[in-house]
XYZ file of C-alpha atoms in Angstrom:
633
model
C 27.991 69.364 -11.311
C 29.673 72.591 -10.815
C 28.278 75.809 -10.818
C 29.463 79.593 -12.502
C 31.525 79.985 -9.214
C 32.970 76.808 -8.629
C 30.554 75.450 -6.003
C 28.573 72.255 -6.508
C 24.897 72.406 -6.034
C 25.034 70.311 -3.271
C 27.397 72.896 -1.665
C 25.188 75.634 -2.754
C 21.938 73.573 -1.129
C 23.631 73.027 2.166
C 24.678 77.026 2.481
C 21.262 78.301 1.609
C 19.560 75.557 4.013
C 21.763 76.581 6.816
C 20.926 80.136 6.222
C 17.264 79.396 6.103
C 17.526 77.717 9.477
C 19.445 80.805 10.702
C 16.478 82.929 9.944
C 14.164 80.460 11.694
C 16.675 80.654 14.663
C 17.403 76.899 14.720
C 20.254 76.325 16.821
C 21.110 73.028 15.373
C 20.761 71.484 11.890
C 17.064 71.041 11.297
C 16.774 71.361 7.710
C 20.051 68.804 7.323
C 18.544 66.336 9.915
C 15.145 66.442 8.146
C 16.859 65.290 5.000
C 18.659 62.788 6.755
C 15.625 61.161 8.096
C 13.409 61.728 5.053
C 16.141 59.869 2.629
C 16.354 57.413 5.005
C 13.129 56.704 5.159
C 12.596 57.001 1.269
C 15.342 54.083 0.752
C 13.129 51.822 2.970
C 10.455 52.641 1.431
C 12.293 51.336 -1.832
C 11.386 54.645 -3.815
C 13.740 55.206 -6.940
C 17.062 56.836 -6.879
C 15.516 60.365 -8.483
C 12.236 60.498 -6.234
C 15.164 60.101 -3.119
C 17.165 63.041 -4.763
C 14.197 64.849 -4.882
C 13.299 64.545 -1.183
C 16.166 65.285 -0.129
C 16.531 68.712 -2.172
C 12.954 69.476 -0.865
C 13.490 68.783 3.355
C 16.897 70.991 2.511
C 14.983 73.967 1.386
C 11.575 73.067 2.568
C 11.174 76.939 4.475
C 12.814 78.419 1.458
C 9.516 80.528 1.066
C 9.035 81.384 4.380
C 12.819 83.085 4.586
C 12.452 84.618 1.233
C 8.793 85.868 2.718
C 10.476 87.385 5.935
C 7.091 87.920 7.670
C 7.413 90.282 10.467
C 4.869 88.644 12.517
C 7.301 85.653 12.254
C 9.614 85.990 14.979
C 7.231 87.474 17.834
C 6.508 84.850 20.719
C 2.361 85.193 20.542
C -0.252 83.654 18.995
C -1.343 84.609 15.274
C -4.584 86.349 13.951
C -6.568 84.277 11.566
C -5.433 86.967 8.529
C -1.973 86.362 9.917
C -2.267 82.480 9.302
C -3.210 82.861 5.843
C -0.907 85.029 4.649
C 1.439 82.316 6.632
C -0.286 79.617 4.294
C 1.551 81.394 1.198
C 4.954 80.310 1.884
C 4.664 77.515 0.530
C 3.796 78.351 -2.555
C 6.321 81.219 -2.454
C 8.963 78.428 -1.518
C 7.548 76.336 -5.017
C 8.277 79.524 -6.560
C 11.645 80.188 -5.372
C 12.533 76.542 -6.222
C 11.920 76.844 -9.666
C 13.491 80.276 -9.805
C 17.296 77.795 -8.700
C 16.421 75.179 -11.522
C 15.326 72.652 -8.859
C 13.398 69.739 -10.212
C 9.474 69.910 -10.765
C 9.246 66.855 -7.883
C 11.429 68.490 -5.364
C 9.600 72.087 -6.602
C 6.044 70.092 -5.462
C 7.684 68.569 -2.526
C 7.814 72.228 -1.283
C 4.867 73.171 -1.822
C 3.080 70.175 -0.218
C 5.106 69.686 3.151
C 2.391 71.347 5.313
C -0.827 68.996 3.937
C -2.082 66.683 6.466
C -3.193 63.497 6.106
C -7.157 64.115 6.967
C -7.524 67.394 4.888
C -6.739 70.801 7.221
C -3.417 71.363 6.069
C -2.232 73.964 3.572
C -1.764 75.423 1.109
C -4.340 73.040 -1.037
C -6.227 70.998 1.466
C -5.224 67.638 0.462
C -5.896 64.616 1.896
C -4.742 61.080 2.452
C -3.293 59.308 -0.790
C -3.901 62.466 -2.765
C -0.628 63.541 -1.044
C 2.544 62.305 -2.591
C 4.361 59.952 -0.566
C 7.211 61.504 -0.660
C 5.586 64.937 0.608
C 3.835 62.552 3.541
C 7.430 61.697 4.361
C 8.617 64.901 4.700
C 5.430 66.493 6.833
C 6.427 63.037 9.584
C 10.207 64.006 9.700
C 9.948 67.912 9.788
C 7.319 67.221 12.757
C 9.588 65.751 14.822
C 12.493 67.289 13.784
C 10.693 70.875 14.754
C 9.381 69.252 17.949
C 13.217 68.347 19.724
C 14.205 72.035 19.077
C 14.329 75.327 20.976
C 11.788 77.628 19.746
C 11.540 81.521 20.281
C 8.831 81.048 21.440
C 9.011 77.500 23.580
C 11.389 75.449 24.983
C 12.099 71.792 22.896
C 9.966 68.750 23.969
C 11.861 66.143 25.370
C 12.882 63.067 23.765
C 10.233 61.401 24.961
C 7.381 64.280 24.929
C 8.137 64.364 20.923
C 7.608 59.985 20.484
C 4.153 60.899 22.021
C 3.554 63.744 20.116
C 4.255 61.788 16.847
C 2.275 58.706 17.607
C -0.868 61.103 18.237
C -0.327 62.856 14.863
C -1.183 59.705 13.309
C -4.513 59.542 11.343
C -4.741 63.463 11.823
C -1.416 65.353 10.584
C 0.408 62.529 9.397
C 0.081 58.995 7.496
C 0.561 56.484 9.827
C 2.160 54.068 7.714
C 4.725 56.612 7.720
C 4.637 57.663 11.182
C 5.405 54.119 12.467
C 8.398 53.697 10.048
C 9.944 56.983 11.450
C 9.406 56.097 15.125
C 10.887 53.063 14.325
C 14.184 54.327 12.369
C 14.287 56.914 15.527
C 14.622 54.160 17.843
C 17.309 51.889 16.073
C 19.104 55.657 16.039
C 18.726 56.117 19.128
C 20.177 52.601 19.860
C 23.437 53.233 18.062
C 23.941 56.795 19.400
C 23.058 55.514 23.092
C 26.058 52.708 22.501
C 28.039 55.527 21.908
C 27.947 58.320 24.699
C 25.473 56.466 26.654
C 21.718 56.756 27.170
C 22.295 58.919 30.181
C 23.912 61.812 28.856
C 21.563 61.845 25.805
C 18.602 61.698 27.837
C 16.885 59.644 25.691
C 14.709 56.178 26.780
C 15.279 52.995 24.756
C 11.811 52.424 24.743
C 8.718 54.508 24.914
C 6.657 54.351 27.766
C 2.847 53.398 27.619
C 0.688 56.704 27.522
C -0.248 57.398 31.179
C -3.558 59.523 30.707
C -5.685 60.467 27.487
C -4.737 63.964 28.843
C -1.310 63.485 28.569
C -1.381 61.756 25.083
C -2.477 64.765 23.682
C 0.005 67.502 24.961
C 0.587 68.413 21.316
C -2.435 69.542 19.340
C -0.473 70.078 15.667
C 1.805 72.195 14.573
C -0.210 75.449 13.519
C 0.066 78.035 15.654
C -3.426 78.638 17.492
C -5.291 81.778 15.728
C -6.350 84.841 18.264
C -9.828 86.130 17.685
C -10.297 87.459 13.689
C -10.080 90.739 13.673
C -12.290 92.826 11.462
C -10.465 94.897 8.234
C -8.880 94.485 5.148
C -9.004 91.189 3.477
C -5.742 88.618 3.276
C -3.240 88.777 0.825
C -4.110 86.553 -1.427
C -0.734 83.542 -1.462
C 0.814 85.437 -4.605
C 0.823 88.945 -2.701
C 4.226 89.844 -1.749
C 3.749 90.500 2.467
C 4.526 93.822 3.875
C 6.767 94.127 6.797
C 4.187 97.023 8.341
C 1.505 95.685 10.799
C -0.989 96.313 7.690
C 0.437 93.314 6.032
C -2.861 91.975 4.791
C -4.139 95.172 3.395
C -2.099 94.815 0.113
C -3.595 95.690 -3.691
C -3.531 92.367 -5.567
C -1.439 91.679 -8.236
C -1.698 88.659 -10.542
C -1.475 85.725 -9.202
C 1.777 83.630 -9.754
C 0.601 80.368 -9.145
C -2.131 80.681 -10.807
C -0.238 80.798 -14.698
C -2.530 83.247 -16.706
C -2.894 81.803 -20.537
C -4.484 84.595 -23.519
C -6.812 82.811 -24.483
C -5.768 82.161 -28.560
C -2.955 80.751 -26.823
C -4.164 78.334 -24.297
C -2.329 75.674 -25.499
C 0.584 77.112 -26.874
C 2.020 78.903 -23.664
C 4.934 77.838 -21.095
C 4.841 78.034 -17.547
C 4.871 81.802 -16.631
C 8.243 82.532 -14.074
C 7.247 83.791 -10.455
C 8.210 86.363 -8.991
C 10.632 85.949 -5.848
C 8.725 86.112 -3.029
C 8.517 83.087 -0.083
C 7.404 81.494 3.280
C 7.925 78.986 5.950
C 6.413 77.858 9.269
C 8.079 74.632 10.687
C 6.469 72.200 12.044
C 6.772 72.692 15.527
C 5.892 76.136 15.238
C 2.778 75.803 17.309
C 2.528 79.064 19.559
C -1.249 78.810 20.657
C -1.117 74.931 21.286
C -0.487 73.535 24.664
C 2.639 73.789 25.579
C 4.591 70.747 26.327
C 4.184 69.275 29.912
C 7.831 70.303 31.814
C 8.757 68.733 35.298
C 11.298 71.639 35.824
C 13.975 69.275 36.769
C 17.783 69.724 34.723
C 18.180 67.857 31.608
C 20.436 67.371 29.191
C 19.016 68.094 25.370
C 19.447 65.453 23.017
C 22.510 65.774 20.560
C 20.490 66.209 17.634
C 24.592 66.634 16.276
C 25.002 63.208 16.994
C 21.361 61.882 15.954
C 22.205 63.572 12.424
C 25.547 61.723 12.439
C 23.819 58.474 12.600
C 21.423 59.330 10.167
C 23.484 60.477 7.417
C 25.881 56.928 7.238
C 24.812 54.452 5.027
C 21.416 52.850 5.354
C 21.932 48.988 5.445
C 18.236 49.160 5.810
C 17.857 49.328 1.745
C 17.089 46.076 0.910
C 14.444 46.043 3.663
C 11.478 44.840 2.362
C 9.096 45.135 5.670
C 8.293 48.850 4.746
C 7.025 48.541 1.507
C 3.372 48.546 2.235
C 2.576 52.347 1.803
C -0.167 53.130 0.132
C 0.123 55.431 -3.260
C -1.766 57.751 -5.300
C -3.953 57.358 -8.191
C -5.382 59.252 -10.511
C -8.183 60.909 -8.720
C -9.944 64.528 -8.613
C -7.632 66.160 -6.428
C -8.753 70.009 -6.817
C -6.204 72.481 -5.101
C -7.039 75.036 -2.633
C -4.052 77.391 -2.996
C -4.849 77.771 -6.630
C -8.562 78.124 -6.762
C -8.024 80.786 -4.202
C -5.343 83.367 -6.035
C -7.445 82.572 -9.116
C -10.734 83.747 -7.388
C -9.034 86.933 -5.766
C -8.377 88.316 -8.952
C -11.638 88.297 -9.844
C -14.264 91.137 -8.395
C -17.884 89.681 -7.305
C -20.123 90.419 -4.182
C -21.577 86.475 -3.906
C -20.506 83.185 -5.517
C -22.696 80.224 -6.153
C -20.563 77.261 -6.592
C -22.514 74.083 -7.090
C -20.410 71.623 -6.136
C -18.616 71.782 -2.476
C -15.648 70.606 -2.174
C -13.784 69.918 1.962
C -11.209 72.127 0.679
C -11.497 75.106 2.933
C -12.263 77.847 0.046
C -14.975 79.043 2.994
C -11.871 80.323 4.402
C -10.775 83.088 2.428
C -14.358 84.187 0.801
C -15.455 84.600 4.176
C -12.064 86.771 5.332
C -12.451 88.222 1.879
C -16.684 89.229 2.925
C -18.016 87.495 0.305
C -21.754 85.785 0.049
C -21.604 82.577 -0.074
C -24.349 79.744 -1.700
C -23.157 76.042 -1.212
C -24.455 73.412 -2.669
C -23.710 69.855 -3.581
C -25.779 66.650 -4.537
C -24.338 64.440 -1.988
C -25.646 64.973 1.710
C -22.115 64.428 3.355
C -20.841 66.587 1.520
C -23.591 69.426 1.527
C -23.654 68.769 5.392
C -19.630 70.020 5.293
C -20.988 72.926 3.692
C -23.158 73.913 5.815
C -21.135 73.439 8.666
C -18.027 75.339 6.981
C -20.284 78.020 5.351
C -23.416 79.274 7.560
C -22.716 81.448 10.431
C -22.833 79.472 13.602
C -21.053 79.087 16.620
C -18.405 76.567 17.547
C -20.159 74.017 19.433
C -19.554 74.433 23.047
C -18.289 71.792 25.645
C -21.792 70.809 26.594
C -22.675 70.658 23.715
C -19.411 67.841 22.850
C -20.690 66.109 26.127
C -23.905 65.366 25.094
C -23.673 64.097 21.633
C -20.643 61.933 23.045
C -22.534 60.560 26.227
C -22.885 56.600 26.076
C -21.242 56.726 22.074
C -19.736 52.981 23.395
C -22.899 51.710 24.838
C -24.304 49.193 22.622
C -27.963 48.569 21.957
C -29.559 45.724 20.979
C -29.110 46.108 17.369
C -27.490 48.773 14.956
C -29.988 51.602 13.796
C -27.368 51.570 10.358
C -25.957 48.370 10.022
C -24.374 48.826 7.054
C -21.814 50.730 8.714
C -20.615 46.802 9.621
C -19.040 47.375 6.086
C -16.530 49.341 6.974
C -16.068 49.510 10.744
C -15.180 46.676 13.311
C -18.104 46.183 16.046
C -16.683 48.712 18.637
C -16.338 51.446 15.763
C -19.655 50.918 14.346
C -21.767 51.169 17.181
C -19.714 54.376 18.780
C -20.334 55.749 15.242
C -23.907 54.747 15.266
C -24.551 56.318 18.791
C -22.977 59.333 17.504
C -24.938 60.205 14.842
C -28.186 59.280 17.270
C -26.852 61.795 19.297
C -26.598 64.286 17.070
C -29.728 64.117 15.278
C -30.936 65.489 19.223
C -29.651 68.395 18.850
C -32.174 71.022 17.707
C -30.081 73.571 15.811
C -29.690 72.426 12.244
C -25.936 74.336 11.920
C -24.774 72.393 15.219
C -26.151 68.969 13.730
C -24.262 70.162 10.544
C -20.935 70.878 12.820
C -21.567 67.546 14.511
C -21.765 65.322 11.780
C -18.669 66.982 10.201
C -16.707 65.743 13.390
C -17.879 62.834 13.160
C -16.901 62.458 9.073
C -13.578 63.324 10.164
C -13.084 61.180 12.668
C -14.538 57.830 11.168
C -11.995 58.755 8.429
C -9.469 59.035 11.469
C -10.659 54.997 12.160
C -10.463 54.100 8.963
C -6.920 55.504 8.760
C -5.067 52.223 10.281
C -5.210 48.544 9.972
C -3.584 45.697 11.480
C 0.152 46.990 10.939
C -0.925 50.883 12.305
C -3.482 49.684 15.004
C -1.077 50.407 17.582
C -0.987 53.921 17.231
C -4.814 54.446 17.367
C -5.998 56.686 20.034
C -9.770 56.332 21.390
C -12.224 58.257 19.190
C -13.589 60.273 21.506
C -10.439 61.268 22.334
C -10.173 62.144 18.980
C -13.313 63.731 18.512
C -12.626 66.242 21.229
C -9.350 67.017 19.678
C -11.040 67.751 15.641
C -13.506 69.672 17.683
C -10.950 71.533 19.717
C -8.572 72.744 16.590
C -11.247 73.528 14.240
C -10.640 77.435 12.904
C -14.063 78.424 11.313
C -12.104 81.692 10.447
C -14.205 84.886 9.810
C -17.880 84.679 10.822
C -19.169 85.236 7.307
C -21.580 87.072 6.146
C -25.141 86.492 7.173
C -26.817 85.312 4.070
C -24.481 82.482 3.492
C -26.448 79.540 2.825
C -26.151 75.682 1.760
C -28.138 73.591 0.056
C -28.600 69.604 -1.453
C -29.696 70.071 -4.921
C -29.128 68.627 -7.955
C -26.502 70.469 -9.703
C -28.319 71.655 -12.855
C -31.427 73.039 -10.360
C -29.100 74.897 -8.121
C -27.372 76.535 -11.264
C -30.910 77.463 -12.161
C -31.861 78.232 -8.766
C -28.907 80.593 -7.482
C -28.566 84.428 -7.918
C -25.085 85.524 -7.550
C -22.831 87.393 -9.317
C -20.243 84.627 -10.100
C -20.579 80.961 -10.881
C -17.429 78.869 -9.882
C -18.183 75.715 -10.874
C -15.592 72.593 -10.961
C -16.593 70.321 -13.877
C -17.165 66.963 -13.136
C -14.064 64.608 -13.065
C -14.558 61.419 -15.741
C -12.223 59.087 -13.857
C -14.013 56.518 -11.996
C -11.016 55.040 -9.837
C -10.850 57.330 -6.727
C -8.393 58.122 -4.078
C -8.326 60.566 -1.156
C -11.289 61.988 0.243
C -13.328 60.904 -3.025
C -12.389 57.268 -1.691
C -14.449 57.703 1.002
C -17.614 58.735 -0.479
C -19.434 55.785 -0.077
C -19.219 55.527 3.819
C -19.840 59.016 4.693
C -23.099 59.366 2.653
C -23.862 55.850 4.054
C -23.540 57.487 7.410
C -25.145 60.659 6.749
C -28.495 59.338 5.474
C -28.685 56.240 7.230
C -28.644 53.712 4.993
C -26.932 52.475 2.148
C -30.381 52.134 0.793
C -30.389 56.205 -0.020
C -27.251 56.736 -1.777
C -28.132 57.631 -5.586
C -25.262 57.449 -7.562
C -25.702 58.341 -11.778
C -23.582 56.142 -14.157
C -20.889 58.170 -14.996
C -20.599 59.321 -19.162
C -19.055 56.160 -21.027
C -18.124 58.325 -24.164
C -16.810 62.000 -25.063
C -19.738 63.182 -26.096
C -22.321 62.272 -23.498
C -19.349 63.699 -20.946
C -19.564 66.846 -23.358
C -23.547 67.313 -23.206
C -23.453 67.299 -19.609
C -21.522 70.064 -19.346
C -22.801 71.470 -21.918
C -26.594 71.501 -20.286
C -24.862 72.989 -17.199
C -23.784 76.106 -19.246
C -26.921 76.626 -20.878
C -28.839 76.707 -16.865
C -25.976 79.214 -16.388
C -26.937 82.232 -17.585
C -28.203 84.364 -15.074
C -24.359 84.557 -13.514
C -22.557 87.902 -14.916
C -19.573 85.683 -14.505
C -18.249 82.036 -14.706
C -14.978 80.545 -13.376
C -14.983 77.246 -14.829
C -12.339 74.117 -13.126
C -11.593 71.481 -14.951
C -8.454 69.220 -15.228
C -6.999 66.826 -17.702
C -6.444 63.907 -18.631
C -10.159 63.274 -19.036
C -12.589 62.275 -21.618
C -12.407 65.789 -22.807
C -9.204 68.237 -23.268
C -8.967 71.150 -21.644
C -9.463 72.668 -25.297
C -12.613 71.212 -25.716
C -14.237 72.791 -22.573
C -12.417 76.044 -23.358
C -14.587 75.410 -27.020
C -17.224 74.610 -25.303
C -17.695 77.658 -22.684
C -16.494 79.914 -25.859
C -20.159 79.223 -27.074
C -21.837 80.721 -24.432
C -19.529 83.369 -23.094
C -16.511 85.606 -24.053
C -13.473 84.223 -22.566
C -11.458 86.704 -20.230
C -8.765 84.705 -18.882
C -7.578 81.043 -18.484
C -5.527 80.091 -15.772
C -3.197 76.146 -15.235
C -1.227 74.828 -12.533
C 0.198 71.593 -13.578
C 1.151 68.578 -10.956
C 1.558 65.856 -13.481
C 5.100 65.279 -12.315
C 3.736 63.166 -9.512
C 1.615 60.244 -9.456
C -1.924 60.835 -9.738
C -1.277 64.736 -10.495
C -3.678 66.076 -12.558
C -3.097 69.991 -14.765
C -6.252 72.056 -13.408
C -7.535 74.998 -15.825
C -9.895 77.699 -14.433
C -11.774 79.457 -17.565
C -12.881 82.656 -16.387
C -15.707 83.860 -19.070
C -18.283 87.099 -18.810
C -21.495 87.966 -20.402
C -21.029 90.667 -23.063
C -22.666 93.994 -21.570
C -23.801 94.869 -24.967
């Protein structure tokens, strides 16, 4: 296919991607080995000739947001304020934005977007987690971490060949799938094999084999890829991820304008309307851009860096590996609740309100921008894992200190003579289940409620780490407290929040009835009953949390339209003390989109509707926010 001025799209792809990686200061092809590794690793995979066509336009142009951004913060060789890091967390949206501003492809356009989410939930721009993420974006976030890892930096020096293997293994189960992150190590190595037969493993500096991890210490050199935040400084509030950012140092202090990823529907025309077109504006923080993590060990002596020239050379022949059916045990998405971070928040900055009650918590780290943004915050959710997040993420509290880590990890692989929970025996082996059990003995010593809180939220994250591998990953397991201190280490609570935040465990109809606050966000009930991602996982954590499986309460989910209906429905009616609603909810469902729109119509006048469709990609869902007041007459 030709373009206007002669040049093929691929041509067009591989000029812009080279300019992108330009900007970046890459001094060899990132963005083309990324590709390279990513389609590779697609084919084995055995994804479809379109889904591979997709990835490969995405790892191309993956930082196409972050060059059309232009941050000026970008370039300089320190670490970045927390208001810095968020208005980093836009470029991927941006880059979404710009995609479908060159025609790309609504998969390659979501590929974008989604090649910073990590596997257990802290990634950006919308938090998701595990199989929520599209394959092909977990594909992408494996390559791109490796590929950022073996180069120069402005602001540090490439890991080694061998410093990057490590660093990859240990993302496993945190920033990356490890399903994935075995199949790349092991394409890496049978490149490595075929470049080493051709200018020799000596000049390449590059072992044949990776070499057993000689400390924890030294297993962990690489904490991520986000660059570590400086203390939050007090002032102006973000830019919400649809701001344009300003090139002055005041780059956060911006007026907001509306948002482009959320699209804004009138409401006679809610489902009538087409996607609204963004405005050109982008972002982009590579992988390996990591400027307040530990920096790589270095033993000073020369080396020779690895031809990534060559390495790409090898990765872009044919792949003989197609027809390989020992990689085709990934695990998919389903349909599931998957709500999205990046859209809830430009929705909610548009909206003016002192406190927000929502009723429902979800891990996705809203906390983090209503608390930069000084808003009050009431928490609440049914479920005690999940109302223990929220107090954890919400309250104002300290990080727990190193003592602190000590003691609620001292003896957590001791046995006792019998489990205090052993239904956790379900889902953990026998080592697991008693170092989870000790835990969350541990814990319960401490006497401050928000550090219990901030414990057990470790510890959900890293059972979830555990129960990230099986037989085929098992390999690239690291020891949980290991892990532990490294979730505990790289946690950013963000701003401090304001003082009356507060949490609570209620039933969601009492806390609607309950709370005082000038807007209710509240994320209607999903009435799927498969689940994937966090949702998945449910089960275990409140099984954890309370002690027993013996205390979970779960309701029978609506069978029919129009119970779904009425319980919504009775939520509205406990509603009306809030001046203002923003009501989620996404489709397909047992209700449309219209129906709740209907529905809220009844009790409030209907400002604004906002969508953001993923359907393109398995398990996507299209999310609506309803934003309704009560009349002032």
């Amino acid at each position: 296919m030709e373009t206007a001025k002669g040049k093929t799209r691929e041509e067009i792809i591989n000029r812009l991607a080279d300019r992108i990686d330009s900007f970046e200061k890459y001094t060899q092809p990132h963005s083309r080995l990324i590709a390279a590794l990513a389609t590779r690793l697609a084919r084995r995979f055995g994804l479809a000739a379109p889904d591979i066509a997709a990835i490969s336009e995405a790892a191309m142009l993956h930082d196409i947001g972050l060059w059309a951004m232009s941050p000026a913060y970008h370039p300089q060789p320190r670490p970045l304020s927390f208001e810095a890091r968020l208005d980093l967390w836009r470029h991927p949206v941006i880059g979404e934005q710009q995609m479908v501003k060159r025609d790309a492809g609504r998969h390659a356009q979501l590929l974008v977007r989604w090649h910073h989410e990590w596997w257990n939930g802290s990634g950006y721009p919308d938090s998701l987690a595990f199989e929520d993420i599209p394959i092909a974006a977990r594909i992408i976030r494996a390559v791109e971490l490796y590929a950022a890892l073996v180069a120069d930096r402005p602001y540090r020096l490439a890991f080694s060949e061998k410093q990057a293997f490590e660093a990859v293994e240990s993302s496993a189960g945190i920033e990356c799938d490890p399903y994935v992150v075995k199949a790349l190590l092991a394409l890496l190595e049978e490149l490595r094999d075929a470049t080493s037969e051709q200018v020799g493993t000596e000049a390449l500096n590059v072992p044949l084999a990776r070499e057993p991890d000689a400390s924890a210490g030294s297993a962990h050199v690489f904490e991520g890829t986000d660059r570590q935040a400086e203390p939050i400084q007090t002032g102006a509030p973000p830019a919400p991820e649809h701001e344009p950012a300003s090139s002055s140092d005041n780059l956060l202090a911006q007026t907001p304008e509306r948002s482009d990823d959320a699209t804004q529907v009138s409401a006679p025309s809610l489902f009538e309307h087409r996607e609204q077109q963004p405005s050109q504006q982008s972002v982009n923080e590579t992988l390996a851009g990591d400027r307040g993590s530990p920096a790589p060990i270095q033993d000073h002596t020369p080396r020779i860096p690895p031809s990534l020239d060559l390495l790409l050379s090898r990765a872009q022949t044919a792949d003989a590996s197609v027809l390989d059916s020992r990689w085709r045990g990934w695990s998919g998405s389903r349909y599931n609740k998957k709500p999205l971070l990046g859209f809830q928040a430009s929705v909610l900055r548009q909206i003016e309100f002192h406190s927000i009650a929502i009723p429902s918590w979800s891990e996705a780290r809203l906390d983090w921008y209503l608390k930069t943004w000084g808003k009050v915050i009431y928490a609440n959710d049914p479920r005690a894992w999940a109302s223990t997040i929220a107090r954890a993420r919400v309250e104002p509290a300290e990080p727990l200190s190193e003592e602190t880590i000590a003691r609620v990890l001292h003896d957590v692989y001791v046995p006792g003579v019998k489990l205090a929970n052993p239904d956790l025996g379900r889902w953990f082996g026998e080592t697991d289940a008693w170092w989870m059990d000790n835990l969350r003995r541990n814990v319960e010593g401490l006497e401050d409620p928000r550090a219990r809180a901030q414990g057990l939220t470790i510890g959900l994250h890293t059972g979830d780490y555990a129960l990230s591998f099986n037989e085929e990953t098992r390999e690239l397991r690291r020891p949980l407290t290991t892990v532990f201190w490294r979730i505990a280490g790289r946690d950013l609570s963000g701003a401090a929040g304001h003082p009356q935040n507060r949490s609570f465990n209620l039933p969601v109809e009492e806390f609607i009835r309950q709370a005082r606050a000038d807007l209710l966000f509240l994320s209607v009930p999903s009435s799927h009953t498969d689940r994937a991602g966090p949702e998945a996982r449910s089960e275990w954590r409140e099984t954890w949390v309370t002690g027993s499986a013996e205390n979970i309460k779960t309701a029978a989910p609506p069978q029919s339209k129009q119970s779904y209906l009425a319980s919504i429905d009775r939520m509205l009616r406990s509603a009306s003390n809030f001046r203002t609603w923003a009501i989620e909810y996404q489709e397909p469902g047992l209700a449309s989109a219209q129906d709740i729109h209907d529905l809220i119509k009844e009790y409030r006048a209907v400002k604004a509707t906002y969508s953001k469709d993923v359907t393109e990609v398995v398990g996507g869902l299209r999310s609506y926010i309803v934003v309704g007041e009560r009349s002032t007459r």
